[in-house]
Short mmCIF file of C-alpha atoms in Angstrom, two decimals:
data_model
loop_
_atom_site.label_atom_id
_atom_site.label_comp_id
_atom_site.label_asym_id
_atom_site.label_seq_id
_atom_site.Cartn_x
_atom_site.Cartn_y
_atom_site.Cartn_z
CA MET A 1 -2.85 -36.26 25.29
CA THR A 2 -2.37 -38.08 28.57
CA ALA A 3 0.70 -39.31 30.41
CA GLU A 4 1.43 -42.89 31.45
CA ASN A 5 -0.47 -42.34 34.68
CA ASN A 6 -3.58 -41.26 32.65
CA LEU A 7 -3.27 -37.67 33.84
CA ILE A 8 -3.71 -34.82 31.36
CA LEU A 9 -0.39 -33.29 30.38
CA SER A 10 0.41 -29.71 31.25
CA TYR A 11 1.12 -27.29 28.42
CA GLU A 12 4.87 -27.49 28.97
CA GLU A 13 4.81 -31.30 28.97
CA PHE A 14 2.70 -31.40 25.84
CA MET A 15 5.10 -29.06 24.02
CA LYS A 16 8.06 -31.27 24.96
CA HIS A 17 6.31 -34.38 23.57
CA ALA A 18 5.29 -32.49 20.41
CA ALA A 19 8.86 -31.23 19.83
CA ARG A 20 10.21 -34.75 20.33
CA ALA A 21 7.69 -36.18 17.83
CA ILE A 22 8.54 -33.52 15.20
CA ASP A 23 12.27 -34.13 15.64
CA LEU A 24 11.75 -37.89 15.24
CA TYR A 25 9.65 -37.38 12.10
CA GLN A 26 12.12 -35.11 10.32
CA ARG A 27 15.13 -37.31 11.07
CA ARG A 28 13.53 -40.68 10.19
CA ARG A 29 14.19 -41.96 6.67
CA HIS A 30 11.13 -41.86 4.40
CA GLY A 31 10.55 -44.36 1.63
CA SER A 32 9.24 -41.70 -0.78
CA LEU A 33 12.32 -39.52 -0.27
CA ARG A 34 16.02 -40.08 -0.79
CA GLY A 35 16.51 -39.76 2.94
CA SER A 36 14.91 -38.01 5.86
CA PRO A 37 12.89 -34.77 5.45
CA LEU A 38 15.70 -32.86 7.17
CA GLU A 39 18.30 -34.25 4.74
CA GLU A 40 16.03 -33.40 1.80
CA LEU A 41 15.71 -29.82 3.03
CA GLN A 42 19.47 -29.47 3.50
CA ASP A 43 20.06 -30.83 -0.01
CA ALA A 44 17.58 -28.34 -1.48
CA ALA A 45 19.31 -25.47 0.31
CA GLU A 46 22.87 -26.47 -0.59
CA ARG A 47 22.54 -27.83 -4.14
CA GLN A 48 19.30 -26.38 -5.53
CA GLY A 49 19.55 -22.87 -4.08
CA PHE A 50 16.41 -23.21 -1.97
CA ARG A 51 15.96 -20.35 0.47
CA GLN A 52 13.42 -20.08 3.24
CA VAL A 53 11.03 -17.16 2.83
CA PHE A 54 8.79 -15.82 5.56
CA PHE A 55 5.49 -14.03 5.13
CA SER A 56 5.69 -10.31 5.78
CA PRO A 57 3.24 -8.76 8.28
CA GLY A 58 1.43 -7.16 5.34
CA ASP A 59 1.00 -10.52 3.59
CA VAL A 60 -0.37 -12.11 6.77
CA ALA A 61 -2.84 -9.27 7.34
CA TYR A 62 -4.00 -9.44 3.72
CA LEU A 63 -4.76 -13.17 3.98
CA PHE A 64 -7.13 -12.64 6.92
CA PHE A 65 -9.03 -9.64 5.57
CA ASP A 66 -12.80 -9.93 5.18
CA ARG A 67 -14.68 -8.34 2.29
CA GLN A 68 -17.72 -6.20 3.08
CA PHE A 69 -19.76 -3.74 1.04
CA VAL A 70 -20.65 -0.58 2.97
CA LYS A 71 -22.22 2.75 2.09
CA VAL A 72 -20.14 5.91 2.34
CA GLN A 73 -21.74 8.64 4.44
CA GLY A 74 -20.20 11.99 3.66
CA ASP A 75 -16.49 11.23 3.79
CA ARG A 76 -16.78 8.33 6.23
CA LEU A 77 -17.92 4.73 6.42
CA ARG A 78 -18.74 2.40 9.28
CA LEU A 79 -17.25 -1.03 10.01
CA GLN A 80 -18.34 -2.96 13.10
CA ASN A 81 -19.71 0.15 14.86
CA GLN A 82 -16.45 2.00 14.22
CA TRP A 83 -16.27 5.02 11.94
CA TYR A 84 -13.43 5.31 9.43
CA SER A 85 -12.35 8.14 7.16
CA GLY A 86 -9.97 8.37 4.24
CA PRO A 87 -6.48 9.87 4.31
CA PRO A 88 -5.96 13.65 4.62
CA LEU A 89 -6.84 15.37 1.36
CA THR A 90 -4.25 16.64 -1.06
CA GLN A 91 -4.62 19.01 -3.97
CA GLU A 92 -4.12 16.14 -6.43
CA MET A 93 -6.88 14.06 -4.77
CA VAL A 94 -9.37 16.89 -5.15
CA LEU A 95 -8.41 17.81 -8.72
CA GLU A 96 -8.35 14.21 -9.97
CA ASN A 97 -11.25 13.01 -7.77
CA ARG A 98 -9.46 9.89 -6.56
CA GLY A 99 -7.75 8.38 -3.55
CA SER A 100 -10.30 9.50 -0.95
CA LEU A 101 -13.88 8.90 0.12
CA VAL A 102 -14.82 12.44 -0.88
CA GLY A 103 -17.09 12.25 -3.92
CA LEU A 104 -18.38 8.77 -2.99
CA ASP A 105 -21.18 9.92 -0.68
CA ARG A 106 -24.10 7.44 -0.60
CA ARG A 107 -22.24 4.99 -2.84
CA LYS A 108 -21.42 1.47 -1.72
CA VAL A 109 -17.76 0.53 -1.76
CA GLU A 110 -15.88 -2.66 -1.05
CA ALA A 111 -14.03 -2.56 2.27
CA ARG A 112 -11.30 -4.92 3.50
CA PHE A 113 -10.54 -5.41 7.19
CA ASP A 114 -9.91 -8.06 9.81
CA PRO A 115 -12.83 -8.03 12.29
CA ASP A 116 -10.76 -10.04 14.79
CA ASN A 117 -7.78 -7.70 14.60
CA PRO A 118 -8.84 -4.08 13.97
CA ASP A 119 -5.25 -2.91 14.51
CA SER A 120 -4.23 -4.54 11.21
CA GLY A 121 -5.88 -1.64 9.39
CA ALA A 122 -8.80 -1.14 7.04
CA PHE A 123 -8.95 -0.38 3.33
CA ALA A 124 -11.61 0.57 0.79
CA LEU A 125 -11.46 -0.06 -2.95
CA ASP A 126 -12.07 3.11 -4.93
CA PRO A 127 -14.66 2.20 -7.60
CA ARG A 128 -13.35 5.04 -9.77
CA ASP A 129 -9.95 3.47 -10.40
CA GLY A 130 -10.00 0.20 -8.41
CA LYS A 131 -7.12 1.26 -6.16
CA PRO A 132 -7.16 0.83 -2.36
CA ILE A 133 -7.78 3.75 -0.02
CA VAL A 134 -6.12 3.53 3.39
CA LEU A 135 -8.73 4.20 6.07
CA ARG A 136 -8.17 5.84 9.44
CA ARG A 137 -10.22 5.23 12.56
CA VAL A 138 -12.21 8.30 13.55
CA GLU A 139 -11.59 8.88 17.23
CA ARG A 140 -13.87 11.33 19.01
CA PRO A 141 -11.60 13.53 21.13
CA GLU A 142 -12.39 13.90 24.80
CA MET A 143 -13.43 17.32 25.98
CA LEU A 144 -10.29 17.82 28.09
CA ASP A 145 -7.88 16.16 25.66
CA ASP A 146 -6.23 19.21 24.12
CA GLY A 147 -3.81 17.13 22.06
CA ALA A 148 -6.52 15.07 20.34
CA ALA A 149 -8.65 18.16 19.74
CA SER A 150 -5.70 20.02 18.23
CA LYS A 151 -4.91 17.09 15.96
CA ALA A 152 -8.53 16.91 14.74
CA MET A 153 -8.55 20.65 14.03
CA ARG A 154 -5.21 20.41 12.22
CA ILE A 155 -6.51 17.64 9.93
CA LYS A 156 -9.66 19.64 9.23
CA LYS A 157 -7.63 22.74 8.32
CA GLU A 158 -5.35 20.68 6.06
CA ASN A 159 -8.39 19.27 4.24
CA MET A 160 -9.86 22.76 3.82
CA LYS A 161 -6.53 24.04 2.52
CA ALA A 162 -6.34 21.20 -0.02
CA VAL A 163 -9.80 22.06 -1.36
CA ILE A 164 -8.98 25.78 -1.54
CA ASP A 165 -5.65 25.14 -3.28
CA ALA A 166 -7.34 22.81 -5.76
CA TYR A 167 -9.98 25.43 -6.52
CA ARG A 168 -7.35 28.10 -7.08
CA ALA A 169 -5.35 25.77 -9.30
CA ALA A 170 -8.45 24.94 -11.34
CA VAL A 171 -9.64 28.54 -11.86
CA GLY A 172 -6.20 30.13 -11.98
CA LYS A 173 -5.78 29.13 -15.62
CA VAL A 174 -8.83 31.11 -16.70
CA LEU A 175 -8.96 33.85 -14.07
CA VAL A 176 -7.43 37.17 -15.23
CA LEU A 177 -7.04 39.96 -12.68
CA ARG A 178 -6.92 43.62 -13.66
CA ASP A 179 -3.45 45.00 -13.02
CA ASP A 180 -3.86 48.43 -11.46
CA THR A 181 -2.61 50.17 -8.37
CA ALA A 182 -5.95 49.91 -6.58
CA SER A 183 -5.79 46.13 -6.49
CA ALA A 184 -2.10 45.94 -5.54
CA PRO A 185 -2.64 45.82 -1.74
CA TYR A 186 -5.30 43.17 -2.16
CA LEU A 187 -3.11 41.07 -4.44
CA GLU A 188 -0.19 41.39 -2.06
CA ALA A 189 -2.34 40.19 0.83
CA ARG A 190 -3.56 37.21 -1.23
CA LYS A 191 -0.09 35.98 -2.12
CA PRO A 192 0.53 32.49 -0.82
CA ARG A 193 2.47 32.45 2.39
CA PRO A 194 5.69 30.46 2.62
CA PRO A 195 5.15 26.94 3.92
CA ALA A 196 5.56 26.34 7.60
CA PRO A 197 8.84 24.71 8.64
CA ALA A 198 8.71 20.97 8.42
CA GLU A 199 8.07 19.13 11.64
CA ASP A 200 10.44 16.56 13.01
CA SER A 201 10.44 13.25 11.20
CA ALA A 202 7.80 10.79 12.31
CA PRO A 203 8.79 8.19 14.89
CA ASP A 204 9.78 4.73 13.78
CA SER A 205 6.38 3.35 14.72
CA GLU A 206 4.68 5.74 12.28
CA ALA A 207 7.19 4.89 9.56
CA GLU A 208 6.62 1.19 10.11
CA LYS A 209 2.84 1.72 10.02
CA THR A 210 3.12 3.59 6.73
CA ALA A 211 5.29 0.85 5.24
CA PHE A 212 2.84 -1.78 6.47
CA GLU A 213 -0.13 0.05 4.90
CA ALA A 214 1.77 0.45 1.64
CA ALA A 215 2.54 -3.29 1.56
CA VAL A 216 -1.10 -4.27 2.13
CA SER A 217 -2.28 -1.68 -0.40
CA SER A 218 0.04 -3.13 -3.04
CA ARG A 219 -1.36 -6.61 -2.43
CA ILE A 220 -4.93 -5.37 -2.82
CA ALA A 221 -4.06 -3.29 -5.90
CA ALA A 222 -2.40 -6.32 -7.51
CA GLU A 223 -5.77 -8.09 -7.58
CA ALA A 224 -6.79 -5.97 -10.57
CA GLU A 225 -3.91 -7.49 -12.57
CA ILE A 226 -4.37 -11.04 -11.30
CA LYS A 227 -8.15 -11.38 -11.59
CA PRO A 228 -8.41 -10.94 -15.39
CA LYS A 229 -5.98 -13.84 -15.88
CA HIS A 230 -8.02 -16.23 -13.76
CA ALA A 231 -11.75 -16.49 -14.46
CA ARG A 232 -13.86 -16.73 -11.34
CA VAL A 233 -15.64 -20.01 -10.63
CA PHE A 234 -19.25 -19.92 -9.49
CA VAL A 235 -21.37 -22.64 -7.93
CA SER A 236 -24.27 -21.87 -10.26
CA ASP A 237 -25.57 -19.30 -12.74
CA ARG A 238 -27.63 -17.87 -9.91
CA ASP A 239 -24.48 -17.31 -7.86
CA ARG A 240 -22.80 -15.61 -10.83
CA TYR A 241 -25.82 -13.33 -11.33
CA VAL A 242 -25.62 -12.23 -7.67
CA SER A 243 -21.94 -11.39 -8.24
CA VAL A 244 -22.91 -9.31 -11.29
CA LEU A 245 -25.50 -7.41 -9.24
CA ASP A 246 -22.92 -6.73 -6.52
CA SER A 247 -20.50 -5.38 -9.11
CA LEU A 248 -23.13 -3.03 -10.50
CA ARG A 249 -24.03 -1.91 -6.99
CA ILE A 250 -20.52 -0.58 -6.33
CA GLY A 251 -20.32 1.10 -9.72
CA ALA A 252 -17.95 -1.38 -11.40
CA ALA A 253 -18.10 -1.77 -15.17
CA LEU A 254 -19.18 -5.17 -16.49
CA SER A 255 -17.11 -7.07 -19.00
CA ALA A 256 -18.71 -8.02 -22.32
CA ARG A 257 -19.06 -11.64 -21.14
CA ASP A 258 -20.77 -10.63 -17.89
CA ALA A 259 -23.11 -8.24 -19.69
CA ASP A 260 -24.08 -10.99 -22.15
CA PHE A 261 -24.60 -13.45 -19.32
CA LYS A 262 -26.77 -10.94 -17.43
CA ALA A 263 -29.03 -10.41 -20.43
CA LYS A 264 -29.46 -14.16 -21.06
CA PHE A 265 -30.06 -14.95 -17.39
CA GLU A 266 -32.70 -12.24 -17.01
CA ALA A 267 -34.45 -13.44 -20.18
CA SER A 268 -34.81 -16.93 -18.66
CA MET A 269 -35.98 -15.75 -15.22
CA THR A 270 -39.25 -16.91 -13.74
CA ASP A 271 -41.58 -14.37 -12.18
CA ALA A 272 -40.55 -15.60 -8.72
CA ASP A 273 -36.86 -15.14 -9.56
CA ALA A 274 -37.49 -11.64 -10.94
CA LEU A 275 -39.33 -10.66 -7.74
CA TYR A 276 -36.59 -12.14 -5.55
CA PHE A 277 -33.77 -10.29 -7.28
CA ALA A 278 -35.76 -7.05 -7.36
CA ILE A 279 -36.09 -7.29 -3.56
CA TYR A 280 -32.39 -8.24 -3.28
CA ALA A 281 -31.31 -5.19 -5.28
CA ALA A 282 -33.60 -2.84 -3.34
CA PHE A 283 -32.48 -4.20 0.02
CA ASN A 284 -28.76 -3.88 -0.77
CA ASN A 285 -28.85 -0.40 -2.30
#
């Protein structure tokens, strides 16, 4: 946009002209409406109960997430040269084998993240139950950073404790100890210690981060309920077959329709197609 003297407008001048144009548009009467856009909006708010709703930060982050299939290595995965791990383990996670990357070693999982805004978080879909796993960036502590090193050691100890507690809970139902005086000192020493006093509540920023992650997780988890109601649309049968292969690669179960389609498509393959998809499957495993 240029001014009357053919000079390019500054940002401030451009914004003034844009605001003036928007104001003129919303106040001018439109033939397709009963009045101006502003009057129509006021009528909707006053008579029809219309209320303006804003996107939450979690909704905005969810809209810009990319989907990528990555292989779990141990209890970590890598996104854009950055390592991520799952949440700290709990006894329930270990016993039920869910909610963490543990147990998914060498398996490919679907990850969601915004490559242009890493601070918006990262999530992985657990192929065992389809629920999202909140990922944490793995930061390598500096040698002289005692705080970061202590935090890493604390998380490691908590994970070890969760595994030990889960093991004890699993074998405690079948393990019978002989009750005699010789084993009394040993049993006394093995009694669980009282829990450490709770630390101060997390700062507001941590609480907000947790609420944000919960909001995004709920949006991702809701996909499992929405997807069955809306059949996916594919450009071609070949595109649908690639989607079926990707689903099998992450360990997802095929529906009866997809399994039937897969069998029919493979029966009609040419030798060139069969070779191509064999290479595709080998390359992406």
